[in-house]
CSV table of C-alpha atoms and ligand atoms in Angstrom, one decimal:
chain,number,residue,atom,x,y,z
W,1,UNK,CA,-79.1,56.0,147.1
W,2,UNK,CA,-78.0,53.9,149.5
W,3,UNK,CA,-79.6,52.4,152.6
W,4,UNK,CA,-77.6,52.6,155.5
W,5,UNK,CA,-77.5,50.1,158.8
W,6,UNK,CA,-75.5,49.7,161.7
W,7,UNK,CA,-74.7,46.2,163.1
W,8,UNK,CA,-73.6,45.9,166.8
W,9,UNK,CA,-72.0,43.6,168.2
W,10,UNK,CA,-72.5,42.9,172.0
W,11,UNK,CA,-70.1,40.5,172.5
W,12,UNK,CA,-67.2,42.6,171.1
W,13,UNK,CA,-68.2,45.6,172.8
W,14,UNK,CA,-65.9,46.5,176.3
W,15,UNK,CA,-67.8,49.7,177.5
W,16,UNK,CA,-64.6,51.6,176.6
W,17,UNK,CA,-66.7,54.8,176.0
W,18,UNK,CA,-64.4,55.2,173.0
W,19,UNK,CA,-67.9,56.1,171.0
W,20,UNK,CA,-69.7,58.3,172.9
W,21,UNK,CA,-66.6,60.1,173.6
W,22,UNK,CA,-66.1,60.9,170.0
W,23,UNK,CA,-69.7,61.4,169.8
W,24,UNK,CA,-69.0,64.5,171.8
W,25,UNK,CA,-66.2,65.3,170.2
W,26,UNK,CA,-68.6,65.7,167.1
W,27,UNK,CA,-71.4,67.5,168.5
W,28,UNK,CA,-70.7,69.4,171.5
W,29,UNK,CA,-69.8,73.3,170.0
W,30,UNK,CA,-70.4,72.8,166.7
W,31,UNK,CA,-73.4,73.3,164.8
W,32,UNK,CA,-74.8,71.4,161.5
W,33,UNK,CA,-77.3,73.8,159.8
W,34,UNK,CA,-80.1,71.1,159.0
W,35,UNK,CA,-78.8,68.2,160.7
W,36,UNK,CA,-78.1,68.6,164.2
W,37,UNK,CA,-77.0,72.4,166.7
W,38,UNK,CA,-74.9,71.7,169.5
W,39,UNK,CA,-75.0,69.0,171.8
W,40,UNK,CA,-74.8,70.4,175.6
W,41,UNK,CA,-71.4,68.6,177.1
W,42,UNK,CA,-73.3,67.2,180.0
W,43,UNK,CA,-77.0,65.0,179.9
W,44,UNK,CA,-77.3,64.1,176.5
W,45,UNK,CA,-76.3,60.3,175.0
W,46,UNK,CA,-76.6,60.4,171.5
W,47,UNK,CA,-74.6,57.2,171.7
W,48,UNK,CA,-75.7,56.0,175.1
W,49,UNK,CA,-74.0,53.0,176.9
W,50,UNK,CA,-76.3,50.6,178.7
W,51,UNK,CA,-74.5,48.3,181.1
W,52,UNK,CA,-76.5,44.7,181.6
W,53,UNK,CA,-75.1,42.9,184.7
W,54,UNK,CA,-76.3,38.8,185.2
W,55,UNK,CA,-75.8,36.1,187.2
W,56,UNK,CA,-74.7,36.8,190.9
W,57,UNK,CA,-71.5,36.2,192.5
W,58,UNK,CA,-69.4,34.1,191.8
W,59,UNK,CA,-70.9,34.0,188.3
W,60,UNK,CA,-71.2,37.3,187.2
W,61,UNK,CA,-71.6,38.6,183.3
W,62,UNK,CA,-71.0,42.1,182.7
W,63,UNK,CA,-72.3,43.1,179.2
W,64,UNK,CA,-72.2,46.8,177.1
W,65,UNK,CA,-74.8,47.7,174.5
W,66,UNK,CA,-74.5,50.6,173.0
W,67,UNK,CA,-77.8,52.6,172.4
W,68,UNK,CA,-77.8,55.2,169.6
W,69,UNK,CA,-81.0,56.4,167.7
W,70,UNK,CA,-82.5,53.0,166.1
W,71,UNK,CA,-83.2,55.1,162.7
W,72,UNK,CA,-86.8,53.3,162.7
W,73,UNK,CA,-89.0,53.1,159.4
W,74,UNK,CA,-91.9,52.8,161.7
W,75,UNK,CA,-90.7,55.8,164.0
W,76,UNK,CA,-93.2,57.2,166.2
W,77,UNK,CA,-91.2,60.4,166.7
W,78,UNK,CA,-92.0,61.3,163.4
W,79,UNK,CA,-95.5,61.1,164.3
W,80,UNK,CA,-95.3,62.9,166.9
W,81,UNK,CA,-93.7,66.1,165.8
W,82,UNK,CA,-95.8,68.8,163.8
W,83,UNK,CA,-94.5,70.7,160.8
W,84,UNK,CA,-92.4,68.0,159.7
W,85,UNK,CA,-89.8,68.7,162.4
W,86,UNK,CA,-88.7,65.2,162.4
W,87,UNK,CA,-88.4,62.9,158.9
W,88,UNK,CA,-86.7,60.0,157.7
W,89,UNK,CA,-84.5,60.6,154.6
W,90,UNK,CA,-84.5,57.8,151.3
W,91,UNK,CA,-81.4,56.5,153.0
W,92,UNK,CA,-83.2,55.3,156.4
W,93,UNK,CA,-81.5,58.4,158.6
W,94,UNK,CA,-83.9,60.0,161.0
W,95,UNK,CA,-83.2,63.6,161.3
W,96,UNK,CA,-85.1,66.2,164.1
W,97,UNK,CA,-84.7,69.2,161.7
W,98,UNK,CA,-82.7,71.9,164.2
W,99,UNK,CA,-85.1,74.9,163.7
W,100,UNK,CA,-88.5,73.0,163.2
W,101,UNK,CA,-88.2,71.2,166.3
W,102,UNK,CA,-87.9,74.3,168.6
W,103,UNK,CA,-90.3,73.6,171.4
W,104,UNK,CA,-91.3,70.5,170.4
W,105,UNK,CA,-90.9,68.9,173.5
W,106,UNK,CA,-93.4,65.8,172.9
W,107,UNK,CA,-90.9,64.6,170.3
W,108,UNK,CA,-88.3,63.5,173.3
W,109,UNK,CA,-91.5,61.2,175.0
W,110,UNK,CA,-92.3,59.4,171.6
W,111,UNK,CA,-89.2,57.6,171.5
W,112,UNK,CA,-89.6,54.1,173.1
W,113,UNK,CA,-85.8,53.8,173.5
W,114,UNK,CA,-85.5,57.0,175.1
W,115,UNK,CA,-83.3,58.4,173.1
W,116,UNK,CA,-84.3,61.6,172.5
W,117,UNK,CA,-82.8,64.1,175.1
W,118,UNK,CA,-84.3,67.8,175.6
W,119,UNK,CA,-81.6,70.5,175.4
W,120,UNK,CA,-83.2,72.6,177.5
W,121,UNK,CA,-81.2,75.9,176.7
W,122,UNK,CA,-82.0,75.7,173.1
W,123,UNK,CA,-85.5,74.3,173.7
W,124,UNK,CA,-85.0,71.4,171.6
W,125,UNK,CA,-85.0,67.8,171.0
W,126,UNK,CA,-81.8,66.5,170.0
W,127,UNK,CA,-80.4,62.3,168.9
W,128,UNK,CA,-77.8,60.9,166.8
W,129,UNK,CA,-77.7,61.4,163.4
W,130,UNK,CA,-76.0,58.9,162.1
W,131,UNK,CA,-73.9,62.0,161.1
W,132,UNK,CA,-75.2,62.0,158.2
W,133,UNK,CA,-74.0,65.8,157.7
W,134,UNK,CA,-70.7,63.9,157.6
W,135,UNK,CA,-71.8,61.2,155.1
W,136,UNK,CA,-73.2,63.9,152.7
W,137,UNK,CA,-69.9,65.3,152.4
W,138,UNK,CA,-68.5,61.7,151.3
W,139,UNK,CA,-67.4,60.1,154.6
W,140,UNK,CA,-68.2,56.5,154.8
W,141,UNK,CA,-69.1,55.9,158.8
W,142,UNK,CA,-70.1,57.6,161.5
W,143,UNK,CA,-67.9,59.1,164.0
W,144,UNK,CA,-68.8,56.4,166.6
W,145,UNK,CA,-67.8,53.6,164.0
W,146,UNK,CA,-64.3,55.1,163.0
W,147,UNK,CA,-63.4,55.4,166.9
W,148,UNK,CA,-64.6,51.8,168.1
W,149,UNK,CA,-61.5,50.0,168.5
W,150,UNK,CA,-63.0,46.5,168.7
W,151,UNK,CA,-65.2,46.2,165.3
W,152,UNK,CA,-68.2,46.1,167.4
W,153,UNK,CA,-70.0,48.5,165.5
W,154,UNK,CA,-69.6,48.0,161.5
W,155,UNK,CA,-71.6,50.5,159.8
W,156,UNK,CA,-72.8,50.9,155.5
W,157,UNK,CA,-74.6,50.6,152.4
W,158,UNK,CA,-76.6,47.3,153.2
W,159,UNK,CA,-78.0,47.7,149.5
W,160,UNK,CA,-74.6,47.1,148.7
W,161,UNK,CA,-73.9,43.0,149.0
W,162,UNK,CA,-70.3,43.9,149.2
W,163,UNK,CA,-70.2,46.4,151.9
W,164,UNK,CA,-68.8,44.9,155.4
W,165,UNK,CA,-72.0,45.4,156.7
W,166,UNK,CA,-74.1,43.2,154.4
W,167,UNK,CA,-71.3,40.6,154.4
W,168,UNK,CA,-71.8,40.5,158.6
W,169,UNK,CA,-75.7,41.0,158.3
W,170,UNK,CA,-75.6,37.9,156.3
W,171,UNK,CA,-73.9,35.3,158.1
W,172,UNK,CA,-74.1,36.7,161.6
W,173,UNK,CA,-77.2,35.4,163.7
W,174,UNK,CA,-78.9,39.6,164.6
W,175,UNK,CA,-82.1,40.8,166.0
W,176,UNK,CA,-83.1,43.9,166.7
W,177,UNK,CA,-83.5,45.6,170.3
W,178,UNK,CA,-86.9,45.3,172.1
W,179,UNK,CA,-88.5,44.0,168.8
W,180,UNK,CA,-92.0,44.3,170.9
W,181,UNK,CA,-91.8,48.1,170.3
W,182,UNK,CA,-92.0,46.8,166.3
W,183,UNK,CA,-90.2,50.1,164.7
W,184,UNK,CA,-88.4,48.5,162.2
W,185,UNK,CA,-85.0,50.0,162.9
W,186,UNK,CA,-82.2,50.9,160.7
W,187,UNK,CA,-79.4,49.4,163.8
W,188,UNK,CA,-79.4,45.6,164.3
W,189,UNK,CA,-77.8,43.7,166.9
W,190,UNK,CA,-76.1,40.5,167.4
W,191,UNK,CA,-74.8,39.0,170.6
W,192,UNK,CA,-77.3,40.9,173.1
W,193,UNK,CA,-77.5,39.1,176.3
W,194,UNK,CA,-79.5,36.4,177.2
W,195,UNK,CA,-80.1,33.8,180.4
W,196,UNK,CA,-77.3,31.3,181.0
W,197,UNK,CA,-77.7,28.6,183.4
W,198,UNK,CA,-74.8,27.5,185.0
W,199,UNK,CA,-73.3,25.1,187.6
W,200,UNK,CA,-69.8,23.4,189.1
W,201,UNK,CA,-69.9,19.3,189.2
W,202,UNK,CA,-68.1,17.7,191.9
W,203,UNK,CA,-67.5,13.7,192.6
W,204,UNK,CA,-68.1,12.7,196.5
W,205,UNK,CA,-65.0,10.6,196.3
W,206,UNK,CA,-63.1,13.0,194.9
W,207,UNK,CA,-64.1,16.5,196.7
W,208,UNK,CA,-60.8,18.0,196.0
W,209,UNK,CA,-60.1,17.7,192.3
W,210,UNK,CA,-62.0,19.2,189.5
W,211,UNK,CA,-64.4,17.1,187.9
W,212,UNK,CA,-63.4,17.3,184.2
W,213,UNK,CA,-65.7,16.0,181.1
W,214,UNK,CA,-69.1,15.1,182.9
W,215,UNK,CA,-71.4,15.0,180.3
W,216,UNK,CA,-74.1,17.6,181.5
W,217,UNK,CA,-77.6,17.4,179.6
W,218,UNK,CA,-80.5,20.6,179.2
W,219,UNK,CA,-83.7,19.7,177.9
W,220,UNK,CA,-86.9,22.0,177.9
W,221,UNK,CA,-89.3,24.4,176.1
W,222,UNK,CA,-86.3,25.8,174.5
W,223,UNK,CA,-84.9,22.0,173.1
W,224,UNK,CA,-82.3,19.9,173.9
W,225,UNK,CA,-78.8,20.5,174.6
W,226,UNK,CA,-75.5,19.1,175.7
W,227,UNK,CA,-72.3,19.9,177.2
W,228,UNK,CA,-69.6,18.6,179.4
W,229,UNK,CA,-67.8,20.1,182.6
W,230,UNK,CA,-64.2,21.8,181.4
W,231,UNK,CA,-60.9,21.5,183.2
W,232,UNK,CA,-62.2,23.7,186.2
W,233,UNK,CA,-65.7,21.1,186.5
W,234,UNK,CA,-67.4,24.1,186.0
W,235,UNK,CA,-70.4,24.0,182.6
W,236,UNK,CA,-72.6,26.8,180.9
W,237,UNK,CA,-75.6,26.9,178.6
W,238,UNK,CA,-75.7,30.4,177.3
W,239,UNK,CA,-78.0,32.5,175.1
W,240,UNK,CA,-81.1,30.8,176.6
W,241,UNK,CA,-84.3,32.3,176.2
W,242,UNK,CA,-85.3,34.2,179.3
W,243,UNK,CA,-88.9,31.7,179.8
W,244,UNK,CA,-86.9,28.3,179.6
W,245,UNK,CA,-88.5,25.4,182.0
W,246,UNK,CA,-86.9,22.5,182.0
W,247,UNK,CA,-84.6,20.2,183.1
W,248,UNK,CA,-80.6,19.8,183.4
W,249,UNK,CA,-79.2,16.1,183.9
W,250,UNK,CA,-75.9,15.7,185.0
W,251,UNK,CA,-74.1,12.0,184.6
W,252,UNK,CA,-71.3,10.3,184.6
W,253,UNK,CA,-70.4,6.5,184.3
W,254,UNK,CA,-70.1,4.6,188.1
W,255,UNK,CA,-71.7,7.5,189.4
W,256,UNK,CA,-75.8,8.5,190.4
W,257,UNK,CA,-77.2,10.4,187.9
W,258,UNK,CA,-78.8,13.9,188.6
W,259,UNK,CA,-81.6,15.5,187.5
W,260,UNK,CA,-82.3,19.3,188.6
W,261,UNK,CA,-85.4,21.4,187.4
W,262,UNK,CA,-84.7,24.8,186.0
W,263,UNK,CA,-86.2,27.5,184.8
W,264,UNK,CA,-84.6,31.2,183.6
W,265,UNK,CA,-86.8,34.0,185.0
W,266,UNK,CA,-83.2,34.7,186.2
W,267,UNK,CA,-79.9,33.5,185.3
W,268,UNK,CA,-78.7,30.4,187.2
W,269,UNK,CA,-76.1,29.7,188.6
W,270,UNK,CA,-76.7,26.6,190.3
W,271,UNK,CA,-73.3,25.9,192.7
W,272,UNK,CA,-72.0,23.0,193.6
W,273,UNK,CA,-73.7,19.6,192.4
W,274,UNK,CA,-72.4,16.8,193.8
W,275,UNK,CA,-72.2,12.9,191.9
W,276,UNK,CA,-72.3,10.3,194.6
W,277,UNK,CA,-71.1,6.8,193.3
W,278,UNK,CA,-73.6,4.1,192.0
M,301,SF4,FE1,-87.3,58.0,166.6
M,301,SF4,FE2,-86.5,56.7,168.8
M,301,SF4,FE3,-86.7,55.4,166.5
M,301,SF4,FE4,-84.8,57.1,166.8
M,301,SF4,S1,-85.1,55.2,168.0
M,301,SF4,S2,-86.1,57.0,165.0
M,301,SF4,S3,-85.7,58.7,168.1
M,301,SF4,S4,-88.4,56.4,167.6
M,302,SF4,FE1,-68.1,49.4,172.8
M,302,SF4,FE2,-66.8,50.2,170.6
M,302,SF4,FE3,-68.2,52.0,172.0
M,302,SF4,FE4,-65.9,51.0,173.0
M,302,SF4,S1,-66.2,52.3,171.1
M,302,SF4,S2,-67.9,51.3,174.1
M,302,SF4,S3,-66.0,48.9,172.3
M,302,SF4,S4,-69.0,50.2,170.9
């Protein structure tokens, strides 16, 4: 038996809507006796796409994560369906059982991700699968996985060390999405957004150039780190964690050091920072 996981990655994800398209293309008019009836063509996400925007202009990050059902061990929609309308399966798949679950409506509240959706004409809660009527029948990946045309969603047997998805799991750095809910879910992410802190160095006696290779310093709750400016004077620390205090030190031989507090309730983007000579 094996145990299935999906990894996704962030940063490879474009929002091309290539997986929830095929998602559709799945679901919507066809039936799965035991795994899934029809999903409506309009309101349901079964693979939902949840856009993260940071920064402000003129440092702006645009970021995709795709959202499908987590396939929790610790799944609290499985708790809250009667008659054992929901279950999780030996291979970590969580399946809303299609006749059980008529008019279970609780079942679409008790998913902290939200994604559950209520198909109201056939009175019934309804999520991805993991189309697992598909890997039954000897199929190794999901729909969703087979359409992405970036790898960013790699999908197998992670009880298998040599699957692609055990090989990632064990040399990417992952985490799993809003671990405070503690579900312990079958999907795993690397690459989900973080703060950055950011910044453009210029030199007073040169206003009009680009202030290439100023070493530029962070050091706070979250360590110490170091970078310089590139061809553009512009720097980035990225992936910071979002309650970083601290400080960021920007220096640069004949000119006045300087030292600027920081801290990443909210991405920075800090402007202009100007050396003045020593
Ligand atoms: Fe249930 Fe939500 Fe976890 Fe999916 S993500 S198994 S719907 S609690
Ligand atoms: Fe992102 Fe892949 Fe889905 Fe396109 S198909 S939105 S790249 S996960």
């Amino acid at each position: 038996m094996a145990t299935y996981k999906m990894l996704i990655d962030v940063d490879k994800c474009t929002g091309c809507y290539s997986c929830f398209l095929a998602c559709k293309d799945e679901y919507c008019g066809n039936d799965y006796p035991g795994y899934a009836a029809s999903q409506p063509a309009r309101g349901h996400y079964w693979m939902r796409l949840d856009s993260r925007e940071r920064g402000c202009h003129p440092k702006v990050k645009l970021s995709y994560i795709p959202t499908p059902c987590m396939q929790c061990a610790n799944a609290p929609c499985i708790a809250a369906a009667t008659d054992g309308a929901v279950y999780r399966r030996d291979d970590g798949i969580v399946i809303i059982d299609p006749e059980k679950a008529k008019g279970q409506r609780q079942i679409v509240s008790a998913c902290p991700h939200r994604v559950i959706y209520w198909n109201e004409e056939a009175g019934l809660p309804q999520k991805c699968t993991f189309c697992a009527h598909l890997l039954d029948r000897g199929e190794t990946e999901p729909r969703c996985v087979e359409t992405c045309p970036t790898g960013a969603l790699l999908f197998g047997d992670a009880d298998d060390p040599d699957s692609a998805v055990s090989k990632a799991l064990a040399k990417m750095q992952t985490e799993t999405l809003a671990p405070e809910f503690d579900l312990n879910p079958s999907v795993i992410y690397a690459g989900i957004p973080k703060r950055f802190v950011a910044g453009e160095v210029v030199l007073s006696d040169a206003p009009d150039e680009c202030a290439a290779g100023v070493s530029v310093a962070l050091s706070g709750n979250c360590g110490a780190m170091e970078t310089v400016t590139d061809a553009f004077g512009d720097f980035e620390f990225e992936g910071l964690p979002a309650k970083t205090d601290g400080t960021i030190t920007v220096s640069r031989d004949g000119y006045k050091e300087k030292v600027l507090d920081i801290n990443t309730r909210l991405d920075l983007n800090l402007g202009e920072i100007v050396l003045e000579k020593a």
